[in-house]
XYZ file of C-alpha atoms in Angstrom:
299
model
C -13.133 -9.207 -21.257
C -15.093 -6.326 -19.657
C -13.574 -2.755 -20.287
C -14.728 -0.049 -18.323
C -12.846 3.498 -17.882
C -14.457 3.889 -14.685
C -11.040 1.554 -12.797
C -9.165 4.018 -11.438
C -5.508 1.921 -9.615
C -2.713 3.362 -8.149
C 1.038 2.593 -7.293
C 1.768 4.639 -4.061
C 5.622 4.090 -2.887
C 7.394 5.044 0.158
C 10.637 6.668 -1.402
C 12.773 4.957 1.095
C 14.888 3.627 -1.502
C 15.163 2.257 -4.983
C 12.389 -0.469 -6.080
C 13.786 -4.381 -6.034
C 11.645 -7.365 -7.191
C 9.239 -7.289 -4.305
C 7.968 -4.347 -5.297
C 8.211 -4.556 -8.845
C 5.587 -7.636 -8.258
C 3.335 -4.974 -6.689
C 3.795 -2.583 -9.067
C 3.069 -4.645 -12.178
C -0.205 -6.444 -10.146
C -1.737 -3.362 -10.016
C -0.660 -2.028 -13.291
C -2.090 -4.849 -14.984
C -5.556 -4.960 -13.289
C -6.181 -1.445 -14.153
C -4.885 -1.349 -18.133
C -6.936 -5.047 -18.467
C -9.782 -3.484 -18.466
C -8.542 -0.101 -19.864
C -8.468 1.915 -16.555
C -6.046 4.364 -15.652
C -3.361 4.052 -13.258
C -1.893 6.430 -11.456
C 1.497 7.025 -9.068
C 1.486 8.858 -6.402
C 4.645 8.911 -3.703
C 3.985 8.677 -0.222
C 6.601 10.967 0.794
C 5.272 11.621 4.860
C 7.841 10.721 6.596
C 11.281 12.550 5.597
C 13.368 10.777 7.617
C 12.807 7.695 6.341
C 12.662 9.246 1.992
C 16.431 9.690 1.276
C 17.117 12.546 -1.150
C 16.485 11.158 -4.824
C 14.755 8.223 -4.392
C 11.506 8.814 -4.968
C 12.913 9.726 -8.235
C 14.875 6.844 -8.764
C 11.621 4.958 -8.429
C 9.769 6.774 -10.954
C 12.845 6.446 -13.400
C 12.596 2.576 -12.612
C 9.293 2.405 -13.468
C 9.756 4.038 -16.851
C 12.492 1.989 -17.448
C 10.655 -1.078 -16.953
C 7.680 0.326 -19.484
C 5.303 1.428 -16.310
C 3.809 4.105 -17.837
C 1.533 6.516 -15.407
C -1.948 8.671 -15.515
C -2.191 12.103 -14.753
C 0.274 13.617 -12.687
C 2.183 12.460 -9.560
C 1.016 12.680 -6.847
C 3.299 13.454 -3.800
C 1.993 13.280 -0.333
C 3.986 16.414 1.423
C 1.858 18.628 0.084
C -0.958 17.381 1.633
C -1.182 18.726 4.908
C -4.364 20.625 4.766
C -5.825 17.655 3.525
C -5.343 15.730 6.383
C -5.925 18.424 8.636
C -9.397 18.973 7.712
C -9.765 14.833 7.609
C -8.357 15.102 11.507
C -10.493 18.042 12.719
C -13.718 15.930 11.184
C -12.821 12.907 13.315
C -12.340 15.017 16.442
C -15.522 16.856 16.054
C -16.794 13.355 15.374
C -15.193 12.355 19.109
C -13.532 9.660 16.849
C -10.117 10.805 17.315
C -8.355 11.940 20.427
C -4.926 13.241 21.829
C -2.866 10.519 23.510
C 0.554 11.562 25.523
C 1.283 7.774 26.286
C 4.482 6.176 25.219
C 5.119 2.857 23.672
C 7.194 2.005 26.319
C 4.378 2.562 28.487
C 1.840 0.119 27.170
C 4.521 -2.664 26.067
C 2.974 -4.866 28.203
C -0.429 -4.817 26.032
C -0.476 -6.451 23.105
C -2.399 -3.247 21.552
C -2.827 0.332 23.222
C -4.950 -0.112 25.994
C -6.991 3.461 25.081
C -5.564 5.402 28.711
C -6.489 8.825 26.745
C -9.414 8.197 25.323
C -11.718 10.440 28.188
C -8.901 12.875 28.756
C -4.829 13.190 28.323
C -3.015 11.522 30.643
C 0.018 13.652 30.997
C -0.362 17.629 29.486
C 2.955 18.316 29.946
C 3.653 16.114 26.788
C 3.368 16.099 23.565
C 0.305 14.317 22.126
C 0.187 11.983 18.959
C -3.563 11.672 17.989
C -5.506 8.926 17.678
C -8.621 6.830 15.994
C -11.172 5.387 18.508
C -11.655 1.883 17.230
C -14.079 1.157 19.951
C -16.770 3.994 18.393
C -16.130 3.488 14.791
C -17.488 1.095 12.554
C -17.458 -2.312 13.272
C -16.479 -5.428 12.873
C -15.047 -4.365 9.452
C -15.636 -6.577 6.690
C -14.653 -6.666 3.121
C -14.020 -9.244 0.011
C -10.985 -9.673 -0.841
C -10.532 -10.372 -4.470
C -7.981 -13.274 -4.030
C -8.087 -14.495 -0.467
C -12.038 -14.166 0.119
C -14.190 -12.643 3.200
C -12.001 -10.772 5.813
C -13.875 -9.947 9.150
C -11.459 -7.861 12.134
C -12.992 -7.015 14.745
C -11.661 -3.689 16.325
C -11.233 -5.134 19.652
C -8.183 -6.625 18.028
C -6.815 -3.770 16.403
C -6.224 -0.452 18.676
C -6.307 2.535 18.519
C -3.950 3.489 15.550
C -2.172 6.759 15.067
C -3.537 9.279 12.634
C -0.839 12.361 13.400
C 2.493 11.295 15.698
C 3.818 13.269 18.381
C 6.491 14.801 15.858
C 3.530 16.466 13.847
C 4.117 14.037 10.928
C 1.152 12.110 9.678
C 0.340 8.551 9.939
C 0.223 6.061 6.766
C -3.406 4.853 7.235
C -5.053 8.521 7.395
C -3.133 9.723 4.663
C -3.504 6.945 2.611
C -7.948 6.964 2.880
C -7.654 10.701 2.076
C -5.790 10.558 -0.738
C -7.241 7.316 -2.396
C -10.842 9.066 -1.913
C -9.747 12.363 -3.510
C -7.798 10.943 -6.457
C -11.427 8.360 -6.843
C -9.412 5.190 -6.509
C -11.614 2.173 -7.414
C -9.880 -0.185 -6.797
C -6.247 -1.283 -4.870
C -3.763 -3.715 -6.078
C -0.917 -3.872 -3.063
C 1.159 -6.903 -1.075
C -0.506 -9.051 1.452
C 1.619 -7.241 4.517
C -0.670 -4.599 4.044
C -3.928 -6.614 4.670
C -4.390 -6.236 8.420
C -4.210 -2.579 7.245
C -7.703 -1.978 5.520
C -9.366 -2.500 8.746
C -8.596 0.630 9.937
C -8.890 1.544 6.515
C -12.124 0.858 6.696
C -12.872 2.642 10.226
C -11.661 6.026 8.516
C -13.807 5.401 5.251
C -16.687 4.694 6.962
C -16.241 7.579 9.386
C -15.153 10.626 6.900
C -17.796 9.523 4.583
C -15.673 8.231 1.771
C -15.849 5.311 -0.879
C -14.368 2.264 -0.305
C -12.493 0.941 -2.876
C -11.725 -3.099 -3.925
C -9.073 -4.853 -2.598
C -6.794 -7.419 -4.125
C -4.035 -7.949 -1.791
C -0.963 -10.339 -3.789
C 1.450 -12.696 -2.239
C 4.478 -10.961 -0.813
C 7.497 -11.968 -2.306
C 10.507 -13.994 -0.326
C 13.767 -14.834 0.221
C 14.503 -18.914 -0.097
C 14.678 -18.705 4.131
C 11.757 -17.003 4.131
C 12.459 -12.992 4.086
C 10.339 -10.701 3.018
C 12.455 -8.628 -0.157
C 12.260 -5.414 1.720
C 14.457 -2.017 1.660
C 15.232 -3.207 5.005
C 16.547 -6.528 4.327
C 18.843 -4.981 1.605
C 16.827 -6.527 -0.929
C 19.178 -5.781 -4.368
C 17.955 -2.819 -6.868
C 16.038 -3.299 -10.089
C 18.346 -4.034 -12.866
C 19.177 -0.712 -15.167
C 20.600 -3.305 -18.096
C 18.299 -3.937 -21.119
C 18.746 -7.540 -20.294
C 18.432 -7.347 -16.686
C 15.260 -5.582 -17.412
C 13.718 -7.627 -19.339
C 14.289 -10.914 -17.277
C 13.104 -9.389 -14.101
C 10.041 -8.363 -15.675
C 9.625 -11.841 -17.221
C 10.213 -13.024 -13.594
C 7.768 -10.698 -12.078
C 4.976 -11.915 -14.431
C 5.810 -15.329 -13.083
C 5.593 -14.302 -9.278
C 2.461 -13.113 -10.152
C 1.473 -16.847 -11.502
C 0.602 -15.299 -15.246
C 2.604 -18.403 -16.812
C 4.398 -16.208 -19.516
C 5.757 -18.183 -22.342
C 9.865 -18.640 -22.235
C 10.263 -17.139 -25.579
C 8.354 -13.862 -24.065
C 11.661 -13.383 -21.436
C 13.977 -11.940 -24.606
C 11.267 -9.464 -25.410
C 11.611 -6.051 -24.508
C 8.999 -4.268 -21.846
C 6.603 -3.190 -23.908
C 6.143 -6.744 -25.943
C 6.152 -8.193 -22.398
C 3.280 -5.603 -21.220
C 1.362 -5.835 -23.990
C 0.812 -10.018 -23.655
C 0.385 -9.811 -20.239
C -2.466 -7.051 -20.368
C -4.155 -9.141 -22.575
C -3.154 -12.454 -20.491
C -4.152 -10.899 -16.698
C -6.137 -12.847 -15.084
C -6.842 -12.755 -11.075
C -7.742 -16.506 -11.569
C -4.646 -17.841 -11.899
C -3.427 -16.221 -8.731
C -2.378 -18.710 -5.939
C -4.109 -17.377 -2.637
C -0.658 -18.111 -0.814
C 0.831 -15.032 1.465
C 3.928 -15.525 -0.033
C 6.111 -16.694 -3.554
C 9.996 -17.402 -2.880
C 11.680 -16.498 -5.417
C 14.835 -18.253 -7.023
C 16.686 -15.981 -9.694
C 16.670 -18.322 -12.784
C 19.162 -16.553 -14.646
């Protein structure tokens, strides 16, 4: 096995409510590919958009992951007190004419399958307020990357739009805050679910264009209902267990979502037995390139 301390990972969290299996999966995926090959792993809570972060969750996640032997790098990082980062990242891309002011509505362009660019010469309406945007039409293109489980990706911006970097309520966007931050904490390398693939395009676009890094991707199957759901906050997806034994067989279970083949006898060990096999067992290889795993609680 190759060990390097140059892998820098990262778990990164939208405290929107407590973690359940689906991201537990995530969680431990990119855990394991950084302490494999002794890397560090970091946490960092992508806290941007208050109205969706209830009060205490992001540190109910961070007591989850302890719980469940997730141990973190360096400090944690939480995105609200980033602003002037992504100011300066914004006032680059506008100097850059790669980001513009746009008034429009989505109601206004629900016809279009993607924002039709009606403010990319000059604001349509000045008497509202603006939500900036990237011009995927002037920055790189098509982008292309290898993904370490499903292969060669190629988008081609035509497909994408124009996607928001700051919205009209002067909150910031995922995808700018997201390249900043991975850039300035050095992140290597990205361990996340597969409903974040069509993502790193634009990803991409804002690497490319701020003059940043660009990490390696391994995007893992999401995890699903038996009819098919995505386990999401939104779907009411159930809480990590807080029992010793509950804790222990969802992390055995996890390890099998992520196709690692754990022995039985490992699912009455506690976290840190179970960690320590599987950082010596991780292996991308056995990974099923499949977007998603249902899961069935065996227990």
């Amino acid at each position: 096995m190759t060990h390097t301390t140059h892998y820098r990972g990262r778990f990164a969290p939208t405290p929107s409510g407590p973690l359940h299996l689906g991201s537990l999966v995530a969680a431990l995926g990119s855990y394991l590919d950084a302490r494999a090959v002794g890397g560090q792993w970091l946490v960092r809570i992508e806290d941007i958009d208050p109205p969706r972060c209830p009060e205490g969750a992001a540190d109910t996640i961070l007591r989850q992951l302890d719980a469940f032997g997730l141990h973190w790098d360096e400090t944690v990082r939480w995105q609200h007190h980033r602003h002037t980062a992504y100011q300066q990242a914004l006032d680059q891309l506008a100097d850059q004419g790669l980001a513009y002011p746009c008034s429009c509505s989505r109601k206004q362009w629900q016809a279009f399958s993607i924002y039709p660019g009606w403010c990319r010469k000059s604001v349509r309406d000045t008497t509202k307020p603006v939500a900036w945007r990237l011009r995927s039409d002037l920055a790189k293109r098509p982008i292309t990357w290898q993904d370490r489980l499903f292969g060669f990706q190629q988008f081609d911006p035509d497909v994408l739009g124009d996607v928001v970097l700051k919205r009209k309520d002067q909150l910031w966007a995922y995808q700018l805050a997201v390249v900043v931050d991975d850039a300035d904490q050095g992140i290597t390398d990205i361990v996340r679910g597969y409903d974040l693939l069509d993502n790193t395009p634009w990803q991409g676009q804002l690497q490319q264009a701020l003059g940043l890094s660009t990490p390696r991707y391994l995007h893992l199957p999401l995890v699903v209902t038996q009819d098919g759901q995505k386990l999401s906050k939104q779907n009411l997806a159930p809480a990590l267990a807080k029992n010793a034994d509950g804790i222990r067989q969802q992390l055995f279970q996890a390890l099998q979502l992520l196709d690692q083949a754990p022995p039985r006898t490992l699912v009455q060990e506690p976290p840190e037995t179970q960690l320590n096999w599987a950082i010596a067992h991780w292996s991308v290889e056995k990974l099923v390139a499949t977007t998603h795993r249902r899961y069935q609680s065996e227990f």
